[in-house]
CSV table of C-alpha atoms and ligand atoms in Angstrom, one decimal:
chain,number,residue,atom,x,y,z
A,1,UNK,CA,206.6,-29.6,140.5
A,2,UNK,CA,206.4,-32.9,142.3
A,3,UNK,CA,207.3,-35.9,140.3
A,4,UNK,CA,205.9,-39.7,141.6
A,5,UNK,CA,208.7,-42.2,140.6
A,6,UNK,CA,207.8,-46.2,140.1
A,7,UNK,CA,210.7,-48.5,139.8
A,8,UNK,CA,210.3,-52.1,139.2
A,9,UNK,CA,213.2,-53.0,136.9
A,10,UNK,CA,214.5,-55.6,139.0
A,11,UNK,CA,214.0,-57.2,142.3
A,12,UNK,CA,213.6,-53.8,144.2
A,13,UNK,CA,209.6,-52.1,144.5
A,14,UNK,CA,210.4,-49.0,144.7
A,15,UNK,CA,208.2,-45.0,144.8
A,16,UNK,CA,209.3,-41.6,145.7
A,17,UNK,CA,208.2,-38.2,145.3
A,18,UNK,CA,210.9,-35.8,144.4
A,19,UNK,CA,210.5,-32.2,144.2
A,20,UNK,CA,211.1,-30.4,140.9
A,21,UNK,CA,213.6,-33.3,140.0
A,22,UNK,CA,216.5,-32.9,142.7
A,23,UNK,CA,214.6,-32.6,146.0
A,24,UNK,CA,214.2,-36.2,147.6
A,25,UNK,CA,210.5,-35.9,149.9
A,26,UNK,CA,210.3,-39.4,150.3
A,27,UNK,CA,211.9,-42.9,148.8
A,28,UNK,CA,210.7,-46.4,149.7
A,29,UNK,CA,212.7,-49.3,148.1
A,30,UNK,CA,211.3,-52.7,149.6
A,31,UNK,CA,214.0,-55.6,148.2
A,32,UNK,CA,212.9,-59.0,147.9
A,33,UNK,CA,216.5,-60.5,149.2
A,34,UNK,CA,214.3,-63.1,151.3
A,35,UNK,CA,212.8,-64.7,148.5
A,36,UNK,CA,215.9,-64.9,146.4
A,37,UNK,CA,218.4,-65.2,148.5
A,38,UNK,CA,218.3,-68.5,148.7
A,39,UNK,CA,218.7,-69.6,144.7
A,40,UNK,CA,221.5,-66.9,145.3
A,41,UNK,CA,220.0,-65.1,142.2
A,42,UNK,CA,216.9,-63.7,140.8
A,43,UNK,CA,214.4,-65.6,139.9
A,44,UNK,CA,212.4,-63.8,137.2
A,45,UNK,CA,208.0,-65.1,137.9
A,46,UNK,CA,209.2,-65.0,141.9
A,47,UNK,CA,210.5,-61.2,141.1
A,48,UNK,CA,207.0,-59.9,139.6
A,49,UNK,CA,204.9,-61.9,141.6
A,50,UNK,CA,206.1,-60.0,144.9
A,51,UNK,CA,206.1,-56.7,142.8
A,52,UNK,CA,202.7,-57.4,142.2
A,53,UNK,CA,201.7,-58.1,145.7
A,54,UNK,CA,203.9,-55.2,147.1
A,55,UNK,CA,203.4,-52.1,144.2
A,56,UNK,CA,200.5,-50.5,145.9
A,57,UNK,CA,201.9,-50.6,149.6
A,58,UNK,CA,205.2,-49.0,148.4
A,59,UNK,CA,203.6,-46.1,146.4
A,60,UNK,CA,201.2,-45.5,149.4
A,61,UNK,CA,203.9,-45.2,151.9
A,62,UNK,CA,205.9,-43.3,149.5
A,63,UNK,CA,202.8,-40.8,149.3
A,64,UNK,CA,202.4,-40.5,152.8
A,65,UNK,CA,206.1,-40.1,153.4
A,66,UNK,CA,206.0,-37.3,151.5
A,67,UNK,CA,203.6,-35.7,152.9
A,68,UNK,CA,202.2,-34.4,149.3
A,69,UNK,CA,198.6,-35.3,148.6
A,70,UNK,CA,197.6,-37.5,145.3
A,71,UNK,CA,196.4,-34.1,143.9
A,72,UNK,CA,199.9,-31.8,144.4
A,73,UNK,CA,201.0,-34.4,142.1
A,74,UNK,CA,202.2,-33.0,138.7
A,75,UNK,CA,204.0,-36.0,136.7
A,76,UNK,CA,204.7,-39.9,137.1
A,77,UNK,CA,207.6,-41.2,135.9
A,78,UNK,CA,208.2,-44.8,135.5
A,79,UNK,CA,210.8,-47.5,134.4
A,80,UNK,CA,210.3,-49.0,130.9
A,81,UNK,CA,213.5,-50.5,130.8
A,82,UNK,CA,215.9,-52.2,130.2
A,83,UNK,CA,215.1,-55.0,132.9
A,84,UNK,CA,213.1,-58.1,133.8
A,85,UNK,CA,209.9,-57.9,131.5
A,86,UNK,CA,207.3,-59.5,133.6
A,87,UNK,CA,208.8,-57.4,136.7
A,88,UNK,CA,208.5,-53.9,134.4
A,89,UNK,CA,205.1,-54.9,133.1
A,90,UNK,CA,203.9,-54.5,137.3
A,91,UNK,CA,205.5,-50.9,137.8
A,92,UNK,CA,204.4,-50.2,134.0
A,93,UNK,CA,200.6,-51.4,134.3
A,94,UNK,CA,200.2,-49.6,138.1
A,95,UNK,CA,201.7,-46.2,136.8
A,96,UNK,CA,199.3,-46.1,133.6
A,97,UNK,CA,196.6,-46.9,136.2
A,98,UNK,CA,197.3,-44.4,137.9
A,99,UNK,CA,197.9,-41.9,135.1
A,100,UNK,CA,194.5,-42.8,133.9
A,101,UNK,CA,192.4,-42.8,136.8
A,102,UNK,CA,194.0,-39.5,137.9
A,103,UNK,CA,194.7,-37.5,134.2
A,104,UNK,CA,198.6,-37.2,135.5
A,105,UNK,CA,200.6,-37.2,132.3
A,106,UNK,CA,203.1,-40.0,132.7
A,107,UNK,CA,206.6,-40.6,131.1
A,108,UNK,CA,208.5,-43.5,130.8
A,109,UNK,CA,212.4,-43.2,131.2
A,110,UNK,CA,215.2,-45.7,131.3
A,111,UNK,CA,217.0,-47.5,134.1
A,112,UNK,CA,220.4,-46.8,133.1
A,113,UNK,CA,220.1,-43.3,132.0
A,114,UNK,CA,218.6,-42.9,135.5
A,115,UNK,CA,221.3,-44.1,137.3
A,116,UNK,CA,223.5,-42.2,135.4
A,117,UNK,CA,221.7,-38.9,136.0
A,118,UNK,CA,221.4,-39.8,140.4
A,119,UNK,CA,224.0,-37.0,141.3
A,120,UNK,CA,220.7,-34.4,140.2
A,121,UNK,CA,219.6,-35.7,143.8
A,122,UNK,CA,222.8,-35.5,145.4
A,123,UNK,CA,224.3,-31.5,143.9
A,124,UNK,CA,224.2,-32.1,140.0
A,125,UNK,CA,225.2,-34.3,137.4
A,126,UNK,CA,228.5,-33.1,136.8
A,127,UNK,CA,228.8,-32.8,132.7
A,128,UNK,CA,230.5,-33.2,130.1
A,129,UNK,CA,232.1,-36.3,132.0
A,130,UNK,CA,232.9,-40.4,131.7
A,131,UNK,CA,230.2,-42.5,133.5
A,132,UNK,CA,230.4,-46.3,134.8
A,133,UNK,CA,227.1,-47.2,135.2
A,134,UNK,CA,228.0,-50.6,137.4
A,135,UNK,CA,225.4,-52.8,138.6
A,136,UNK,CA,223.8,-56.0,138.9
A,137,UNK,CA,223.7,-56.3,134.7
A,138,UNK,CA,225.7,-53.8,133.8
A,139,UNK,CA,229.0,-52.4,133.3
A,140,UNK,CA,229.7,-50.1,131.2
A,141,UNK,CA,231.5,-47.0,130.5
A,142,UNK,CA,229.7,-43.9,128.9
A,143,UNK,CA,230.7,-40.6,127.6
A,144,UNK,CA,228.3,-37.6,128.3
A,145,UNK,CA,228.3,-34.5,126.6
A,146,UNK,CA,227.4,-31.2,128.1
A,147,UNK,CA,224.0,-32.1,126.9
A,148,UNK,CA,223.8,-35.2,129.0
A,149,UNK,CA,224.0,-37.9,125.6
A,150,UNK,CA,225.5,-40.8,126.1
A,151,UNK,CA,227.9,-42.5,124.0
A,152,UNK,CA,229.0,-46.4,125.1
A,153,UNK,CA,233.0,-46.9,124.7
A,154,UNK,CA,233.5,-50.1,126.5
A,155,UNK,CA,230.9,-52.3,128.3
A,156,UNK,CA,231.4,-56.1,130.0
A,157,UNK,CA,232.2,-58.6,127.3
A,158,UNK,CA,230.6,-61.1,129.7
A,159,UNK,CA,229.1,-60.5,133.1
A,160,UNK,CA,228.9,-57.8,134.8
A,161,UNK,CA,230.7,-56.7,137.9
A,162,UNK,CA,227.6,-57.2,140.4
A,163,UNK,CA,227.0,-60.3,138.4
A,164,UNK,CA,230.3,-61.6,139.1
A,165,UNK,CA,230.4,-60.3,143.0
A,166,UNK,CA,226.7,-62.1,143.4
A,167,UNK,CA,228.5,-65.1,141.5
A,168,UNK,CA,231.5,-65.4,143.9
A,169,UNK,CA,229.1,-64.5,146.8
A,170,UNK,CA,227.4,-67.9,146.1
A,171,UNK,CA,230.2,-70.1,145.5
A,172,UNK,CA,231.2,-69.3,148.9
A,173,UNK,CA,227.8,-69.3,150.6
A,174,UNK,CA,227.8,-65.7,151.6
A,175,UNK,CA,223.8,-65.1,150.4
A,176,UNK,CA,222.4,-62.4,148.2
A,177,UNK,CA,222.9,-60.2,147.1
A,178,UNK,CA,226.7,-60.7,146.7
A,179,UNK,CA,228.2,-57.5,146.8
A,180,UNK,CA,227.6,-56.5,150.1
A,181,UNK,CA,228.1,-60.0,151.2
A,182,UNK,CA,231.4,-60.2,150.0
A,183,UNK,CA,231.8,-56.6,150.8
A,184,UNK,CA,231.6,-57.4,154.7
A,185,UNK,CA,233.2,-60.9,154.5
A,186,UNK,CA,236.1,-59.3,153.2
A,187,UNK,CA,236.5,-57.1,156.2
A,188,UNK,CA,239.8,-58.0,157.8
A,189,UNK,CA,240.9,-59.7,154.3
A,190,UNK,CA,244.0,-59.9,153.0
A,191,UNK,CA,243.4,-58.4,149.2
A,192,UNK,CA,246.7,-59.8,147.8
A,193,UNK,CA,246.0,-63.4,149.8
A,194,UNK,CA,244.8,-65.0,146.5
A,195,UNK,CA,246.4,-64.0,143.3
A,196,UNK,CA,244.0,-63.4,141.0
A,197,UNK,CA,243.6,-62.6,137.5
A,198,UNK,CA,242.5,-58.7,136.0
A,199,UNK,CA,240.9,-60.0,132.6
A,200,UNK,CA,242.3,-57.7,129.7
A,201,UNK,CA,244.4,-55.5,132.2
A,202,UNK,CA,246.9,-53.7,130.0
A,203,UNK,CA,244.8,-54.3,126.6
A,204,UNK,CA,244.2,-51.9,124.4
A,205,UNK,CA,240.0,-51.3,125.4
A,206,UNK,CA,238.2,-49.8,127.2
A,207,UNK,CA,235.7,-52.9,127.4
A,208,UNK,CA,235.3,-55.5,131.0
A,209,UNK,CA,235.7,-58.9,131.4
A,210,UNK,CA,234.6,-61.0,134.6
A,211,UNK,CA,233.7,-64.5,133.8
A,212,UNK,CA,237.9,-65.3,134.2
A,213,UNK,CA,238.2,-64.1,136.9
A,214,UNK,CA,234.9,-65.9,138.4
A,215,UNK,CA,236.2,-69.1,137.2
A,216,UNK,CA,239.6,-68.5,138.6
A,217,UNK,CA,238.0,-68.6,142.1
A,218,UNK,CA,235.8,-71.7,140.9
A,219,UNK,CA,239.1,-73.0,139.7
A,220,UNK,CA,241.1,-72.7,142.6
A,221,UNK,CA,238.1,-73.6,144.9
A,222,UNK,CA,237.7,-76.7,143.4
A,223,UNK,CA,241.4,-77.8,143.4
A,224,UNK,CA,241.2,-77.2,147.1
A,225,UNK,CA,238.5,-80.0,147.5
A,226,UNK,CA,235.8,-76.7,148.4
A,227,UNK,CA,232.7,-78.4,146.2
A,228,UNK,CA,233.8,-82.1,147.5
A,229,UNK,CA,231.6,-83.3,150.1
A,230,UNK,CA,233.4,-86.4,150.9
A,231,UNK,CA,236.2,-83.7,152.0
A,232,UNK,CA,234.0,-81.5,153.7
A,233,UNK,CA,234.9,-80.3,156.7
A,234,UNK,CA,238.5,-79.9,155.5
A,235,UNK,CA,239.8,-76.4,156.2
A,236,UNK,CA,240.6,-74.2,152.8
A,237,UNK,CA,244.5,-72.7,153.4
A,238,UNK,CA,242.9,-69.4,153.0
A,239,UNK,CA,240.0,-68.0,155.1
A,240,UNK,CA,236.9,-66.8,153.5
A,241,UNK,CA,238.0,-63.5,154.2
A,242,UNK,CA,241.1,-63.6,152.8
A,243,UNK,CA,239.2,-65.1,149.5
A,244,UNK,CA,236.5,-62.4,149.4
A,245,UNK,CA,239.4,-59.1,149.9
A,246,UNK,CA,241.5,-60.7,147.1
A,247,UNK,CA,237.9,-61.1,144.7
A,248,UNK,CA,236.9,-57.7,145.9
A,249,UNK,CA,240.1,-56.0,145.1
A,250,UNK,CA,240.4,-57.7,141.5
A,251,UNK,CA,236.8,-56.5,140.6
A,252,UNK,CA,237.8,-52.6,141.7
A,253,UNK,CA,241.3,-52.7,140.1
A,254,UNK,CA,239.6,-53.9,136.4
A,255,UNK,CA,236.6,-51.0,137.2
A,256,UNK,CA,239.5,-48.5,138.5
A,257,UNK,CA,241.4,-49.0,135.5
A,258,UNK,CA,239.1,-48.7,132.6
A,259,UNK,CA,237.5,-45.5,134.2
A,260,UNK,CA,241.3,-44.0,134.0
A,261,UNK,CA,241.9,-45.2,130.5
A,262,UNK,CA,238.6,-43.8,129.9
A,263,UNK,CA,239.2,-40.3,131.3
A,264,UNK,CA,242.9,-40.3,129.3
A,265,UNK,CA,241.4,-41.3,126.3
A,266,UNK,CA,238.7,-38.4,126.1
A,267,UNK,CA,240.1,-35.4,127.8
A,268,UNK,CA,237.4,-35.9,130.0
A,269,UNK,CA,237.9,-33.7,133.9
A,270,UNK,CA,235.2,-35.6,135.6
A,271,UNK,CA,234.3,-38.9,136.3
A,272,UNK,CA,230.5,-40.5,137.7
A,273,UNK,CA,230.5,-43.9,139.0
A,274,UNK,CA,227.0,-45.1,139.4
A,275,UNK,CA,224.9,-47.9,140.1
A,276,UNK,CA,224.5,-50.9,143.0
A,277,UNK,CA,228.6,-51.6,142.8
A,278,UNK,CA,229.2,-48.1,144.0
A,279,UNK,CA,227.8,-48.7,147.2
A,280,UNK,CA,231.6,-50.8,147.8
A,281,UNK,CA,233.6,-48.4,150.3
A,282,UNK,CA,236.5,-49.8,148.5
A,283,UNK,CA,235.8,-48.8,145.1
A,284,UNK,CA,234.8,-45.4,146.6
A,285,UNK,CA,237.8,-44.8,148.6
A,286,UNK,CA,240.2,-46.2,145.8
A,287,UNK,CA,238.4,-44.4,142.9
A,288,UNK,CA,238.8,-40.7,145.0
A,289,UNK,CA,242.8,-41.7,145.5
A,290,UNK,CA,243.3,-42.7,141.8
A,291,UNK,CA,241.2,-39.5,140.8
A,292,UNK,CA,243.4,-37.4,142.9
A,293,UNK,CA,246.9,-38.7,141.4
A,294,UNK,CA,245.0,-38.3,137.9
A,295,UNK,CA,243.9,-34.7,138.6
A,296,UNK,CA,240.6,-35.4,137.5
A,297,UNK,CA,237.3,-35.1,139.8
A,298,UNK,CA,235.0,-38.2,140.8
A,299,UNK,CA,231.6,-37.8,142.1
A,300,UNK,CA,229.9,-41.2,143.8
A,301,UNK,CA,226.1,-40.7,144.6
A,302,UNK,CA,225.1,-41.7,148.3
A,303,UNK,CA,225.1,-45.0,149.1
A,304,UNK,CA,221.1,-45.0,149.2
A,305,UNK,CA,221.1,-43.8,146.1
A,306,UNK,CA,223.5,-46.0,144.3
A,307,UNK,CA,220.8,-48.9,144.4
A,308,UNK,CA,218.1,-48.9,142.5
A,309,UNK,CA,215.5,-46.5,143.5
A,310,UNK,CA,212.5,-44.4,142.3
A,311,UNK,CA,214.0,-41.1,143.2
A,312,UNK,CA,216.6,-41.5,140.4
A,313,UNK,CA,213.4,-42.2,138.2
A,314,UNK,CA,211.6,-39.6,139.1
A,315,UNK,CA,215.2,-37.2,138.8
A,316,UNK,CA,215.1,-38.6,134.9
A,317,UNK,CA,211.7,-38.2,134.6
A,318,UNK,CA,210.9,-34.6,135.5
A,319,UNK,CA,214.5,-33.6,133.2
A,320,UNK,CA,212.5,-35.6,130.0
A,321,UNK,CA,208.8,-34.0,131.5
A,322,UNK,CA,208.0,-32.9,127.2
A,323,UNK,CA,208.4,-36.3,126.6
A,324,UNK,CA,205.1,-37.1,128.7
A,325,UNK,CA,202.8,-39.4,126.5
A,326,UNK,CA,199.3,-38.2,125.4
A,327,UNK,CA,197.8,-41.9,125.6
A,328,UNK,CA,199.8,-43.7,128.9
A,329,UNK,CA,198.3,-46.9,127.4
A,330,UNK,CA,200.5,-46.9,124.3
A,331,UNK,CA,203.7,-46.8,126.4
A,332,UNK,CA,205.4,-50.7,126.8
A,333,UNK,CA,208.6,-52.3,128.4
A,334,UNK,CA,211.7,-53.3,126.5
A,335,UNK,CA,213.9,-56.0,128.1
A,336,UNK,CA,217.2,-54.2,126.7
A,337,UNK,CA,216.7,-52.0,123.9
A,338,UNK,CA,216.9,-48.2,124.4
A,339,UNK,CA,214.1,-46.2,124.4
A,340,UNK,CA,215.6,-43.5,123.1
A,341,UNK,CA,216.7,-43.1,119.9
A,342,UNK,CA,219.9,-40.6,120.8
A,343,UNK,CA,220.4,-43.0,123.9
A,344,UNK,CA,222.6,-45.0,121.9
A,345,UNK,CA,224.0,-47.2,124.4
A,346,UNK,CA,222.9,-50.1,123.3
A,347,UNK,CA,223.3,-49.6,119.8
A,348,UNK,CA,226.9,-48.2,119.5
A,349,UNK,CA,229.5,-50.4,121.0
A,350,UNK,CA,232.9,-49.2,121.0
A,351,UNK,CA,235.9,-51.3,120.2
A,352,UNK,CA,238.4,-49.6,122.8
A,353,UNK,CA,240.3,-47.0,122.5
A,354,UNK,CA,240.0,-46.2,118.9
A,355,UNK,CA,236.5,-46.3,119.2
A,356,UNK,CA,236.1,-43.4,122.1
A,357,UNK,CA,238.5,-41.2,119.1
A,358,UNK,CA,235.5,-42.0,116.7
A,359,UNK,CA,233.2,-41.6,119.8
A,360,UNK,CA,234.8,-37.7,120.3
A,361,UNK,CA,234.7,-37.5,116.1
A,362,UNK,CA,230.5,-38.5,115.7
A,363,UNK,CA,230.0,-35.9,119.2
A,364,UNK,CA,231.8,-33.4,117.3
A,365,UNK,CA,229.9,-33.6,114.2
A,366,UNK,CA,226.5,-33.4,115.8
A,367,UNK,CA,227.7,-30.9,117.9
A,368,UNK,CA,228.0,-32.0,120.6
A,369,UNK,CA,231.4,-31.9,122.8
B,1,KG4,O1,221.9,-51.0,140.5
B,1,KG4,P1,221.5,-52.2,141.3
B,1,KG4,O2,220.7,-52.0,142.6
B,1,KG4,O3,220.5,-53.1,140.4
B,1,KG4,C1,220.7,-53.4,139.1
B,1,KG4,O4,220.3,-52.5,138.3
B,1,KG4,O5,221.4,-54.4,138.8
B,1,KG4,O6,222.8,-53.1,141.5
B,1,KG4,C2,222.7,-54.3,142.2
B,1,KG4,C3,224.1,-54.9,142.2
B,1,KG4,C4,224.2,-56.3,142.7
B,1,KG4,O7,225.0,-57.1,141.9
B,1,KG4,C5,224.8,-56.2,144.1
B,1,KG4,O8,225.6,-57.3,144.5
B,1,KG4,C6,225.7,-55.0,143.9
B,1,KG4,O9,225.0,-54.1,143.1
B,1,KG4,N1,226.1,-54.3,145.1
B,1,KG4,C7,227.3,-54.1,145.6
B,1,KG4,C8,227.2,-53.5,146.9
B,1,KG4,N2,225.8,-53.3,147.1
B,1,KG4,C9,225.2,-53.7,146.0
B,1,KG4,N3,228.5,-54.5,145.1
B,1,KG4,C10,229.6,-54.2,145.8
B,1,KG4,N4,229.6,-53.7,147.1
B,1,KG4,C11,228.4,-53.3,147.6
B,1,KG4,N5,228.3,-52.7,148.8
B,2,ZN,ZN1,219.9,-50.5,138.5
């Protein structure tokens, strides 16, 4: 069956057609980095405007990359959530078009529960296993049963590690967004030039922090007269390099260490990092030599894939087909609640550790693993 995906969460327009839900035939993601890259974040009306201007050009190219025809068509799957509303509502409104024009049932999945099922595309989802789902808004750390449920034991008390990248980016005039920015400024870095803080390193939880270490770099920034225009021109004692290697290694360390405290505390042999951050070649590179020393496997989707995307919509999608609505028109966004109810991530938030052994106690009473 061939599945059109829609993704408009965010600040990506994105379609594909995927075939019988792990067969990529086509993906188009057209970003809007122009338009926000200079407020160095996303600005909400600016996002759906260009959603709305690009949605139909996207799923036409998408079409015609695949090579399918409107009428080999089986299902559309779209984004509901959790995202920017007014930027859903565009992807939302075109797919139930669509689905009405055409009869196509369509079904609406969610964003994070996509990203975390992306390896479908890329071999199989490799379950039961811990997931970090880390992106532009989230980080957090799931366990999946064999059945693919997730159940949340730590996420970001603050921002998120994408967040805090795109954060840094800016205070250092790198662009948007920030994690590939600081990604290739760091190239040639020295990661230990800056000594900078791992918020709740050593702490008994399996939650994140970033907004310390953020203002760390603000901190230390300003000290150095960075933000003072009567000294500007001054040279900073470290090079921007230097700055962005030590910020880049910080965020991976926290990531690397909660997904190993993770994988101790539930037995679990497998480990899935998802979502934009795990496009960073050193996260990837230092997550595999970890997982070695750990004895436990860790699977990274293809770059492409690690941003959002429709494929991973379309993946989720065509897995959740019997959950196609009847009347597309009564399907509606939701900014972050789940849309499932055994999704629980939003709903069940772990405390740390002792929460993953209550976590492993509520999977074992609804039988789960
Ligand atoms: O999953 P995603 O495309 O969108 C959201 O759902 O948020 O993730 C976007 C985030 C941004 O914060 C971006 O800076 C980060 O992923 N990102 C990266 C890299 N590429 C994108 N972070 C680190 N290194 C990268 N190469
Ligand atoms: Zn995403």
């Amino acid at each position: 069956m061939l599945t059109l995906g829609i993704e408009t969460s965010c600040d990506d327009t994105a379609a594909a057609v995927v075939l019988n839900g792990n067969q990529v035939l086509s993906s188009v993601v057209q970003n809007q980095d122009d338009l926000h890259s200079p407020f160095g974040g996303i600005v909400p009306e600016m996002a759906s405007r260009r959603h709305l201007e690009v949605m139909d050009s996207v799923v036409r190219r998408a079409m015609e990359a695949s090579t399918a025809s409107l009428e080999e068509i089986g299902l559309i799957s779209v984004t509901a959530g959790p995202g920017l509303v007014g930027s859903l509502l565009v992807g939302l409104s075109y797919a139930k078009g669509l689905s009405y024009a055409t009869g196509l049932p369509l079904v609406p999945v969610d964003h994070i529960q996509a990203h975390m099922m992306t390896l479908d595309l890329a071999g199989g989802t490799p379950l039961p296993g811990v997931f970090l789902v880390s992106s532009g808004g989230h980080t957090t750390l799931y366990h999946l049963d064999t059945g693919g449920d997730p159940i949340v034991l730590g996420t970001t008390l603050d921002d998120a590690a994408g967040e805090a990248l795109d954060k840094a980016a800016k205070m250092l005039g790198l662009g948007y967004p920030g994690g590939p920015a600081i990604e290739s400024a760091a190239a040639g870095g020295d990661p230990s030039a800056l000594k900078l803080p791992r918020p709740l390193s050593g702490k008994d939880t399996l939650d994140f922090s970033f907004s310390g270490l953020k203002t760390s770099l603000f901190t230390w920034l300003r000290r150095e007269g960075y933000f003072d225009q009567t000294l500007a021109g001054r040279r900073l004692p470290l090079s921007i390099a230097d700055l962005a290697a030590s910020y880049q290694q910080a965020v991976v360390d926290s990531l690397i260490e909660r997904c190993l405290m993770a994988l101790r505390h539930t037995g679990a042999s497998n480990l899935v990092i998802v979502g934009g951050v795990a496009r960073n070649a050193l996260l990837r590179e230092q997550a595999a030599a970890k997982a070695v020393e750990a004895g436990v496997e860790v699977h990274i989707p293809p770059p492409q894939l690690c941003t959002d995307n429709a494929a991973m919509i379309a993946a989720l999608g065509y897995r959740q087909r019997e959950r196609a609505m009847v009347d597309p028109l009564e399907i509606n966004v939701y900014s972050t609640k789940a849309l499932r109810s055994e999704f629980k991530a939003p709903t069940w938030k772990a405390a740390g550790i002792s929460a993953s052994r209550s976590a492993k106690k509520s999977a074992k009473k609804s039988g789960g693993n």
